[in-house]
Amino acid sequence: MTTPATAPTRDRGVTGPKGFKAAGVAAGIKESGGLDLALVVNEGPGRAAAGVFTTNQVKAAPVLWSQQVLRERRLAAVVLNSGGANACTGPEGFQDTHATAEKVAEVLGVGAIEVAVCSTGLIGERLPMDRLTAGVELAAGRLADGDAAGLAAATAVMTTDTRPKQCWAAHPDGWSVGGFVKGAGMLAPNMATMLSVLTTDAALDGDALDAALRATTARTYDRLDVDGGTSTNDTVLLLASGASGVAPDAGDFARLLTAVAADLVKQLQGDAEGVTKEISVTVNGAASEADALTVARTVAEDNLVKTALFGSDPNWGRVAMAVGRSRATVDQHKLGITINGVTLFADGHKAADRGEADLSGRDIAIVIDLNVGDGAATVLTTDLSHGYVEENSAYSS
Amino acid sequence: MTTPATAPTRDRGVTGPKGFKAAGVAAGIKESGGLDLALVVNEGPGRAAAGVFTTNQVKAAPVLWSQQVLRERRLAAVVLNSGGANACTGPEGFQDTHATAEKVAEVLGVGAIEVAVCSTGLIGERLPMDRLTAGVELAAGRLADGDAAGLAAATAVMTTDTRPKQCWAAHPDGWSVGGFVKGAGMLAPNMATMLSVLTTDAALDGDALDAALRATTARTYDRLDVDGGTSTNDTVLLLASGASGVAPDAGDFARLLTAVAADLVKQLQGDAEGVTKEISVTVNGAASEADALTVARTVAEDNLVKTALFGSDPNWGRVAMAVGRSRATVDQHKLGITINGVTLFADGHKAADRGEADLSGRDIAIVIDLNVGDGAATVLTTDLSHGYVEENSAYSS
């Protein structure tokens, strides 16, 4: 029988699992002078790792680099910077990423092929490499395994984030999973970039990590959709030290990894740009899970739905419109829409006055019943507010 | 040799071509008491017609009705109402549309099968049929063939539109095309609903009209994309009276029809909800025209691009991000981006400081060179402004 894991906590992160050290320093990449360079080091004994990357065809140099090194499914360290995405910077930008990995390899005494690189910030500008490499030395000197070091790393990757986002959960068998995240979601959202580093002291090989990470991101990071974008830099990495000496059952590992990832994603939703409503869009009765996801994503990305929810308006007609314009199998005569527990539309008819649904609070749950099959999926999103427009119309200028 | 047509003018509309009468009245459907019912009547001698309808799977009752009657490619009249979309209203809503067509048929002495119906407004509410049918009688009594009658009809279909939008253009051979439009685009945009009625006194049969209308909408209405939505009610109708006695060459007709439609679409863009920037996104060098359209549409729908442009920020990195997340063939090392005449990104490198592109004016032209083929397309869009959020968060409540 599986022993239940402890509930995730947010006061620890990447240094929660045994065998990891981290640091976050101010390297001077950000003009603000804030923390902007993070280092996460796996001290082993294992060095298995896996990564999931943006589906965008325009990939930043650090994504191209990290995809390449992850082919070995082995990492000794991850270096991350905010203050610049190093995307659309040509072969020179790739050389900068390579030099960064070489610098980390040099100070840690590992191979550059074992060093992943992540960057976030404005697209199209070269990074200040002198500051960055000096920052790597600074960070290497401050590496520590305590909670403060994990928090410093989680803080150094922030861009428009208003707070660091980390999580940790332990299994009673003596192993745990921790991690941090910045930005917003993975496949669809962007808000600059989503970067996440997950760590575990479970003893697992690269193939097991890869399978678990892909299954987890598909159900967590991939199901947050703030504004339909997909960054050039989105990256989720998972590193295993094996320092617990425990090789968990694949199901147990997947469950704990998913719990941590889901908590991180919930934190992303709550800190999304301009968010005033935290919205879940659940689709039931779809022809397939893929169809359910298509409908949920279309509704989650619809600006007319998102602005109505910003206005606390249970405008289910806009939801019906968005459902219909998706490419999933939809029969308008079987469609039902429930908002915050009140069924407003059922079997193709208005079922209640919209005023009966109370949307004045921060949480909004939309449930769409397609009634054509058994597929189901939930996507998390946020409203489209004045804050979103304000923040994104003044980002780079 | 083809004689050039006169430039389109906006002081005439559906009653510009010979053989048409129109009216716009206040039937009391809108609570504001404004004009809310329009009637356009084709007095012949021909009654050929064609229609293009929303691709949304959730179709309003008037769309279902009008699609059905248009199978005959023959219309005597179109009745249009604002103040209610009659969408998601079940079989009862369809009966309301049918009854509306029957009423028009009765007062005009034609068959209901020759009457198209269009509705726009809030989704999910039944129409006040007593007021609507009384309005039909009122409108029938005011039918006239002058410019004022055409303008009244164009005015009666407005919802969040700030001004009526009409256009007319004459061919030197003695025939002309006119029309009105409300809302925003056809295939992707929505802003409530896009309705358009086009008229001509050219002598053409239904098949010729259908072919010309489909080719025209694909290059005009379908290439305005305000917010990626598609209404339950979007409809474009084309009616031919044949009253000029001239049967134009198919190419001449297509050119004049396209000129009128393009002008109407430009008016839609200029009156879009919250618009402060009129943006064109042109993609050149795509693997195909379909690919070019996919890229242009993805950029036009991207909220991060749209908010940057609202802020007059030539943030080409967001354009590159949107290009890359499209499903078209993209090679980031060949990509080029030019904004308002300044090439900011070329061959995968920054080509100029973004400050060199001046976006302070209302018009913004983005040109994307994919450099992988010969496909090209242009999509018109608008920025994402505080006005858009304001208007759409307060629409139904």
PDB file of N, CA, C and O in Angstrom, chain B residues 349-382:
ATOM      1  N   HIS B 349      19.433  38.270 -36.835  1.00  0.00           N
ATOM      2  CA  HIS B 349      20.194  39.224 -36.006  1.00  0.00           C
ATOM      3  C   HIS B 349      19.437  40.534 -35.866  1.00  0.00           C
ATOM      4  O   HIS B 349      18.755  40.956 -36.788  1.00  0.00           O
ATOM      5  N   LYS B 350      19.661  41.199 -34.758  1.00  0.00           N
ATOM      6  CA  LYS B 350      19.202  42.576 -34.588  1.00  0.00           C
ATOM      7  C   LYS B 350      19.841  43.429 -35.670  1.00  0.00           C
ATOM      8  O   LYS B 350      21.053  43.334 -35.914  1.00  0.00           O
ATOM      9  N   ALA B 351      19.038  44.256 -36.352  1.00  0.00           N
ATOM     10  CA  ALA B 351      19.565  45.034 -37.458  1.00  0.00           C
ATOM     11  C   ALA B 351      19.595  46.522 -37.151  1.00  0.00           C
ATOM     12  O   ALA B 351      20.293  47.289 -37.808  1.00  0.00           O
ATOM     13  N   ALA B 352      18.813  46.929 -36.171  1.00  0.00           N
ATOM     14  CA  ALA B 352      18.796  48.352 -35.795  1.00  0.00           C
ATOM     15  C   ALA B 352      18.221  48.468 -34.395  1.00  0.00           C
ATOM     16  O   ALA B 352      17.496  47.574 -33.940  1.00  0.00           O
ATOM     17  N   ASP B 353      18.527  49.536 -33.708  1.00  0.00           N
ATOM     18  CA  ASP B 353      17.923  49.760 -32.396  1.00  0.00           C
ATOM     19  C   ASP B 353      16.441  50.037 -32.579  1.00  0.00           C
ATOM     20  O   ASP B 353      16.050  50.761 -33.494  1.00  0.00           O
ATOM     21  N   ARG B 354      15.644  49.464 -31.679  1.00  0.00           N
ATOM     22  CA  ARG B 354      14.198  49.587 -31.860  1.00  0.00           C
ATOM     23  C   ARG B 354      13.750  51.040 -31.845  1.00  0.00           C
ATOM     24  O   ARG B 354      12.736  51.392 -32.433  1.00  0.00           O
ATOM     25  N   GLY B 355      14.500  51.880 -31.177  1.00  0.00           N
ATOM     26  CA  GLY B 355      14.136  53.297 -31.080  1.00  0.00           C
ATOM     27  C   GLY B 355      14.074  53.973 -32.446  1.00  0.00           C
ATOM     28  O   GLY B 355      13.471  55.039 -32.585  1.00  0.00           O
ATOM     29  N   GLU B 356      14.695  53.352 -33.449  1.00  0.00           N
ATOM     30  CA  GLU B 356      14.681  53.972 -34.785  1.00  0.00           C
ATOM     31  C   GLU B 356      13.335  53.873 -35.486  1.00  0.00           C
ATOM     32  O   GLU B 356      13.089  54.584 -36.449  1.00  0.00           O
ATOM     33  N   ALA B 357      12.467  52.973 -35.019  1.00  0.00           N
ATOM     34  CA  ALA B 357      11.127  52.867 -35.610  1.00  0.00           C
ATOM     35  C   ALA B 357      10.163  53.757 -34.821  1.00  0.00           C
ATOM     36  O   ALA B 357      10.072  53.638 -33.602  1.00  0.00           O
ATOM     37  N   ASP B 358       9.491  54.651 -35.527  1.00  0.00           N
ATOM     38  CA  ASP B 358       8.584  55.602 -34.875  1.00  0.00           C
ATOM     39  C   ASP B 358       7.159  55.074 -34.932  1.00  0.00           C
ATOM     40  O   ASP B 358       6.557  54.999 -36.000  1.00  0.00           O
ATOM     41  N   LEU B 359       6.606  54.737 -33.787  1.00  0.00           N
ATOM     42  CA  LEU B 359       5.249  54.175 -33.732  1.00  0.00           C
ATOM     43  C   LEU B 359       4.268  55.134 -33.069  1.00  0.00           C
ATOM     44  O   LEU B 359       3.214  54.729 -32.594  1.00  0.00           O
ATOM     45  N   SER B 360       4.622  56.405 -33.048  1.00  0.00           N
ATOM     46  CA  SER B 360       3.769  57.359 -32.327  1.00  0.00           C
ATOM     47  C   SER B 360       2.457  57.644 -33.058  1.00  0.00           C
ATOM     48  O   SER B 360       1.490  58.059 -32.430  1.00  0.00           O
ATOM     49  N   GLY B 361       2.411  57.414 -34.368  1.00  0.00           N
ATOM     50  CA  GLY B 361       1.181  57.671 -35.120  1.00  0.00           C
ATOM     51  C   GLY B 361       0.151  56.564 -34.981  1.00  0.00           C
ATOM     52  O   GLY B 361       0.378  55.571 -34.289  1.00  0.00           O
ATOM     53  N   ARG B 362      -0.988  56.735 -35.670  1.00  0.00           N
ATOM     54  CA  ARG B 362      -2.074  55.762 -35.563  1.00  0.00           C
ATOM     55  C   ARG B 362      -1.827  54.533 -36.435  1.00  0.00           C
ATOM     56  O   ARG B 362      -2.250  53.441 -36.095  1.00  0.00           O
ATOM     57  N   ASP B 363      -1.133  54.706 -37.552  1.00  0.00           N
ATOM     58  CA  ASP B 363      -0.929  53.588 -38.489  1.00  0.00           C
ATOM     59  C   ASP B 363       0.407  52.889 -38.244  1.00  0.00           C
ATOM     60  O   ASP B 363       1.449  53.543 -38.145  1.00  0.00           O
ATOM     61  N   ILE B 364       0.352  51.563 -38.145  1.00  0.00           N
ATOM     62  CA  ILE B 364       1.567  50.774 -37.950  1.00  0.00           C
ATOM     63  C   ILE B 364       1.594  49.658 -38.994  1.00  0.00           C
ATOM     64  O   ILE B 364       0.627  48.911 -39.136  1.00  0.00           O
ATOM     65  N   ALA B 365       2.717  49.568 -39.712  1.00  0.00           N
ATOM     66  CA  ALA B 365       2.883  48.517 -40.723  1.00  0.00           C
ATOM     67  C   ALA B 365       4.013  47.591 -40.297  1.00  0.00           C
ATOM     68  O   ALA B 365       5.153  48.022 -40.154  1.00  0.00           O
ATOM     69  N   ILE B 366       3.667  46.328 -40.065  1.00  0.00           N
ATOM     70  CA  ILE B 366       4.668  45.310 -39.730  1.00  0.00           C
ATOM     71  C   ILE B 366       4.867  44.435 -40.958  1.00  0.00           C
ATOM     72  O   ILE B 366       3.889  43.905 -41.499  1.00  0.00           O
ATOM     73  N   VAL B 367       6.095  44.295 -41.387  1.00  0.00           N
ATOM     74  CA  VAL B 367       6.398  43.421 -42.533  1.00  0.00           C
ATOM     75  C   VAL B 367       7.353  42.325 -42.051  1.00  0.00           C
ATOM     76  O   VAL B 367       8.416  42.622 -41.506  1.00  0.00           O
ATOM     77  N   ILE B 368       6.928  41.092 -42.222  1.00  0.00           N
ATOM     78  CA  ILE B 368       7.710  39.935 -41.790  1.00  0.00           C
ATOM     79  C   ILE B 368       8.193  39.184 -43.028  1.00  0.00           C
ATOM     80  O   ILE B 368       7.377  38.781 -43.865  1.00  0.00           O
ATOM     81  N   ASP B 369       9.495  39.019 -43.144  1.00  0.00           N
ATOM     82  CA  ASP B 369      10.057  38.255 -44.266  1.00  0.00           C
ATOM     83  C   ASP B 369      10.517  36.903 -43.751  1.00  0.00           C
ATOM     84  O   ASP B 369      11.436  36.822 -42.938  1.00  0.00           O
ATOM     85  N   LEU B 370       9.862  35.831 -44.235  1.00  0.00           N
ATOM     86  CA  LEU B 370      10.241  34.489 -43.795  1.00  0.00           C
ATOM     87  C   LEU B 370      11.388  33.929 -44.641  1.00  0.00           C
ATOM     88  O   LEU B 370      12.134  33.068 -44.176  1.00  0.00           O
ATOM     89  N   ASN B 371      11.475  34.427 -45.875  1.00  0.00           N
ATOM     90  CA  ASN B 371      12.579  34.017 -46.767  1.00  0.00           C
ATOM     91  C   ASN B 371      12.684  32.507 -46.961  1.00  0.00           C
ATOM     92  O   ASN B 371      13.790  31.957 -47.014  1.00  0.00           O
ATOM     93  N   VAL B 372      11.538  31.845 -47.032  1.00  0.00           N
ATOM     94  CA  VAL B 372      11.562  30.401 -47.316  1.00  0.00           C
ATOM     95  C   VAL B 372      10.716  30.041 -48.530  1.00  0.00           C
ATOM     96  O   VAL B 372      10.613  28.865 -48.875  1.00  0.00           O
ATOM     97  N   GLY B 373      10.064  31.026 -49.179  1.00  0.00           N
ATOM     98  CA  GLY B 373       9.213  30.721 -50.332  1.00  0.00           C
ATOM     99  C   GLY B 373       8.641  31.989 -50.932  1.00  0.00           C
ATOM    100  O   GLY B 373       9.212  33.083 -50.750  1.00  0.00           O
ATOM    101  N   ASP B 374       7.503  31.864 -51.621  1.00  0.00           N
ATOM    102  CA  ASP B 374       6.924  32.996 -52.329  1.00  0.00           C
ATOM    103  C   ASP B 374       5.541  33.395 -51.808  1.00  0.00           C
ATOM    104  O   ASP B 374       4.883  34.261 -52.378  1.00  0.00           O
ATOM    105  N   GLY B 375       5.061  32.745 -50.746  1.00  0.00           N
ATOM    106  CA  GLY B 375       3.719  33.034 -50.245  1.00  0.00           C
ATOM    107  C   GLY B 375       3.654  34.375 -49.530  1.00  0.00           C
ATOM    108  O   GLY B 375       4.586  34.743 -48.820  1.00  0.00           O
ATOM    109  N   ALA B 376       2.553  35.100 -49.734  1.00  0.00           N
ATOM    110  CA  ALA B 376       2.399  36.408 -49.089  1.00  0.00           C
ATOM    111  C   ALA B 376       0.950  36.619 -48.671  1.00  0.00           C
ATOM    112  O   ALA B 376       0.034  36.093 -49.301  1.00  0.00           O
ATOM    113  N   ALA B 377       0.748  37.371 -47.615  1.00  0.00           N
ATOM    114  CA  ALA B 377      -0.600  37.719 -47.163  1.00  0.00           C
ATOM    115  C   ALA B 377      -0.520  38.890 -46.193  1.00  0.00           C
ATOM    116  O   ALA B 377       0.505  39.082 -45.527  1.00  0.00           O
ATOM    117  N   THR B 378      -1.602  39.661 -46.134  1.00  0.00           N
ATOM    118  CA  THR B 378      -1.696  40.767 -45.179  1.00  0.00           C
ATOM    119  C   THR B 378      -2.953  40.618 -44.347  1.00  0.00           C
ATOM    120  O   THR B 378      -4.021  40.336 -44.877  1.00  0.00           O
ATOM    121  N   VAL B 379      -2.822  40.787 -43.047  1.00  0.00           N
ATOM    122  CA  VAL B 379      -3.969  40.782 -42.133  1.00  0.00           C
ATOM    123  C   VAL B 379      -4.005  42.133 -41.429  1.00  0.00           C
ATOM    124  O   VAL B 379      -2.958  42.651 -41.020  1.00  0.00           O
ATOM    125  N   LEU B 380      -5.199  42.705 -41.318  1.00  0.00           N
ATOM    126  CA  LEU B 380      -5.375  43.965 -40.595  1.00  0.00           C
ATOM    127  C   LEU B 380      -5.788  43.674 -39.162  1.00  0.00           C
ATOM    128  O   LEU B 380      -6.576  42.771 -38.907  1.00  0.00           O
ATOM    129  N   THR B 381      -5.279  44.438 -38.233  1.00  0.00           N
ATOM    130  CA  THR B 381      -5.702  44.261 -36.849  1.00  0.00           C
ATOM    131  C   THR B 381      -5.633  45.596 -36.119  1.00  0.00           C
ATOM    132  O   THR B 381      -5.408  46.646 -36.740  1.00  0.00           O
ATOM    133  N   THR B 382      -5.851  45.544 -34.810  1.00  0.00           N
ATOM    134  CA  THR B 382      -5.818  46.743 -33.979  1.00  0.00           C
ATOM    135  C   THR B 382      -5.002  46.428 -32.737  1.00  0.00           C
ATOM    136  O   THR B 382      -4.633  45.287 -32.503  1.00  0.00           O
TER     137      THR B 382
END
